[in-house]
Amino acid sequence: MTGTHEQEPFRQRTLLLAAAALLFLSFITALYFHEQPSMEREQRRLERYIHGAEDRFVQVLDDKGLLQRLLLQQETNPEFERMLSEPFGLFIYEGSNIRYWNSQRMLPPPAVISGRNGNQFVNLANGYFIAMRRTATVPAARGPITVIAVLPILYRYDYSHSSYLKTTFAHDEEAYKRIRVSAGPSPYAIRDKSTQKLFHIAPRNDLPGNGPDAVSSILRLLAFIMVLAYLHFVAERVTRDRGALRGIAFLLVTLLAIRVLLLLLPGLFSLRQFTLFDPKIYGNYYNPFLRSLGDLFITALFGCWLTVFTWHQMGPEGRLPAFLSGRRRLLGGAVAALFLLMWGTFQFANVVRSLVADSIISFNVIDFFSLDVYSVAGFLVLALLTLTYYYFTRVLYRVIFPAFAGHTVYLYFALALMGLVFLTLRTGNEVVLFHLPVLLWLLCYTAVVSRSHFFINRFRISVAGALFWIFVFSVSLAIVILGENRKKDFEKRKAIAAKFDALTDPSGEHTLSMALVYLDNEYLAANFPRFRDPQQSRLLRDSIISENIMGALNRYNTRIFLFDANNDPVNNTEPATFTELNNLYSVQSKATSVPDLSYYETSYNEFTYITRRRVSDSSGVLGTFFIVSTPRRYNSEALYPELFRSTGETDSENSPYAYAIYKNRLLVRSSNKYSFRISLASGEIPKTEYERRQNGAYDELWYRATGSKVVVIAKKRDTLLESITLFSYLFCAFLFLVGLMRFALFLLRAGETWRRRSLWQFNIRTQVHSTIIFISIFSFVVIGAATISFFVNRYQRNNTERLSRTAGIVVKEMQQRVLADKPIGASLGDEDSVGSLQVLVNEVAEIHNVDVNLYDPSGGLQLSSEPEVYKRGLLNTRMHPVAWHHLSRMREVQYVQEESLSSLRYMSIYAAITNKRGEVYAYLNVPYFLSQIDLNQEISNFLVTIINLNAFIFLIAGIIALFITNRITESFLLIGEKMRAISLGQQNEEIEWPRNDEIGVLVEQYNRMVRQLEESATALARSEREGAWREMARQVAHEIKNPLTPMKLSIQYLQRAVSTNQPNVQQLTTSVAKTLIEQIDHLAKISSDFARFANIGNGRPELFDIHTVLQSLEGLYVTNPKVHFEWRRLPEPLLVYADRTHMVRLFTNLLTNAVEACAARPDCRIEVGEVQLEKMVRISVKDNGEGIPEEMRDRLFTPNFTTKTSGTGLGLAMCKSIAEQAGGRIWFETERGAGTTFFVELPLADGEAGGMADV
């Protein structure tokens, strides 16, 4: 024991030293990553990427055989795959004709193709690239061939509203957050292997310069965890050495200091660089401990740690701290605890409510894909807060319940009164209306906890109590979250309704306003003469639309109208007059926040933007410039509109809301997710501005907008499903947190006593529970993964089949509808037919609701229904190399593959268009994007169902595991109790087991052992009785012989005196009689001692305070001037259930022996001490005598053994029997020359508690 306690501080100091080492190492890594400028590191990484690509390009150039096979399209499949995996786009030209390409993302510009060899930095439509041009000669070529490698540096897409087209660096997607390509010279030049400057980079303005890198952050986090573990061990040591209150106070002050330190020095761990600590996600400006979701998590974690530690250190139920001794102190503490209970409950409810209402965290559990990492963190924080609240209340109830024992009605009344008074003093109806049901819940919660005879409080197995309280808190939190979700949903629908009322597109206004900045009067006046030339006018209009307006606002069809000073049209392609457009702008349109920009409503309640600009110069007015932008109507499955879509709930396809807009009581616009009425009756117009209505399974919000407009927002009502799913999520979060907490406690115990084998051995109950939980989780993962995989495969298979059917139909239609019976290949070469073919392609695309691309036999794009994708450089005009390989090289009739553009993935089918002779005239491509909303919804519904089922399975499995383990363990407990009750001195009963199972076999063996033991006990008892009688006879003979000898000698001496007629016969007779009486008294004492030892088991136990026994004995020694008697008693009563007379005899013997042991000393000191353990009291009797010799220590409690020259040797044997009969034990510690201390440990008459607190 001593060695173990000495090793604990050493292990804990080792933990602290390891934390210091990790912290020191983190500063070294931070120095390595940050002392050197970050831009230099980015510069080296980018140059390594370029130099590596140069080396690989050189390898391709050096392999002449490979170049020839690529030129002749004879490369092997491994070579084909190798070229696809190159980081650059490889293009081979023979003259001006392209012969090979391996990428569809870029294309060398003409200046590079016809330029000189070397490396140059080029700016293409979709980003920055490095073009590496070389010439080579191969036998199959007529002359030198041009080999160009185009290495992507930065993919740049200027579409901020697109969810797919994101600007990223090719070598590192995260680098764009740190650096940018500089438009001019900077200190950080990027060079190729020949040290030629290619371009410059510069840091972004938001480049984090003080935050540590990932390695340093992980090392510091590990060091922080080790420090916390060390503090936990120190707090436990303080509790053992100095008491529970000091240990709790130490942990409280330490955690509070650490929390304040993290707030004052946020740069220590650079927590603010993580989005979890972003106040935009969640934040309470007025409370620094709740400043963000991360701050709330740390606060909840520390609070949970402190409350759990406090609960475990407070000891058994009914034990109160010493400062609460006395009725008045107890009542005062109870009142303070009641206020803390009420205030803490309100604060807990406020934080839960705020976490839902004041954050952008999604708790929409019905839509699985709307949940993110913040949702997971939110559920964990809720579980942490709830666990903290549970242990916090249990600690307070330890003070409250004893004060109101027998008067629980007063407890409920005081709690309700205190809560109502507190709410009365608060302002704000909303807070009061929220806190009133919380107060009612607190009363019910207190009533359940206070019922000590309630079934859940009588569970001895902690799993049952844990499941019960997890169920209660999951239901309670689900109710609060559901209410707040309803409020957020109502406010969101109000905002949506107001937006539909405004009927403007804020993002469109913003982007169009940026485009109009460049179309100022100076630009238009300078280019006005060019509009008068028809060809120049067409080119200039196309340039303005494609480079300015469409670049910013691609969701609209834009037309430009120009009128001269006389308001006559100038080469306009449409017959709109100046009067019509001016009237539309001035009278029918409504102004926006952008100058010169207005919008007006069309017949179907669409809105169109119109811009008017007066153009003038020094000579006067030149004319008027109109720009009209109308919404484009895209095919729902086309690729192009999806590229520029902003996904999320703002997208009408993803939104769970259905809308309808009524004007003059007629439906003018609606979504197809809900069946709205085509017209409204006069009684259906809402009377107030906002009105909620229920229509079957839908919840409708009616908004009476301005004028004669009514907006209706409908959403399906899934209250029951949402409630069950929310409960399931919370239930699983609680289970996960409880399991995590048990694992953390296991690690703490392992760190303290890692060498004990018992720590790594689990009982049967734990093994059964763990097995059932593991099977549940494993089945959930396997079934979920298999089912989701099936959904995805079925979805892709259906899409492929649908795409193949669509492509087949389009191919046949293209072949049947060629102009003038010309083959398509000839039409592509005829300029007169290109326009007609473009119309045909557009019609086919419109009919079949897809995009259509047409490539010539050499793989070059000729026609497209969405040419903007290629004009903007999102894709080059060459056919995808994999599809080209399969259709041209492998001569397949069609090929389906998955392609990607930035982060957008889509299916694409390629088909060969042939004539009757099987000759390929063209290749058809249909890129097919089908939004995965249906697939995600199907997967989401399945996951919601399986999570609900899994939560139900967990609950049922926990109950089943409880009964199974109870049945098994109760059998073992029964056998164990019977085995513990086995005694050689009594009748041992056999176990009756009705079932013939494995336990029945064990019971049969036990019963056989009992019968054999009974036979052995009978023989042993006979032998022991005979031995005992012999020993007793020997001892009695010895004890009787001792006084008989002096008696015999005295009588013989008296006889001799009488026979010799000595004169002092009378005096001698008196002396002999006195000696005989003394020896007879000694014989009587011997008889009495043996009688008491024989009757030691016949006690009469009763409930009494052991202090009364010690107090009666104290008076016998405090008056003795030779003895210094000191009694250190505990303030609270120590109730034991034992025989009072036996206890008096026990401590009388111990005190008598102590006084006799130090009687020879001039300063005899007797010290009596008391220590209260969990359910025991330890009383020590210490003397300052000479101690017990080592050779006598082992036999000290043996009957008839004594260290004195006289006595029966039964005193300490009787003490041992009395202590053991009372359920305790006795032992001693002695030191030669310093004295001896006897310890008596007795059980206190007390109860026990159960439930979730034992988890």
Tab-separated table of C-alpha atoms in Angstrom, residues 316-318 457-461 1246-1254:
chain	number	residue	atom	x	y	z
A	316	PRO	CA	-23.109	8.329	0.469
A	317	GLU	CA	-26.630	9.705	0.653
A	318	GLY	CA	-27.527	11.324	3.952
A	457	ASN	CA	-34.780	5.290	-7.354
A	458	ARG	CA	-34.662	1.748	-6.019
A	459	PHE	CA	-32.768	0.324	-8.976
A	460	ARG	CA	-29.452	-0.998	-7.829
A	461	ILE	CA	-28.206	-1.357	-11.398
A	1246	ASP	CA	-27.041	3.949	6.715
A	1247	GLY	CA	-28.711	3.515	3.233
A	1248	GLU	CA	-27.555	3.745	-0.344
A	1249	ALA	CA	-28.685	5.518	-3.577
A	1250	GLY	CA	-28.887	4.496	-7.191
A	1251	GLY	CA	-29.851	5.786	-10.614
A	1252	MET	CA	-28.014	7.782	-13.196
A	1253	ALA	CA	-25.636	9.139	-10.554
A	1254	ASP	CA	-23.823	5.817	-10.535
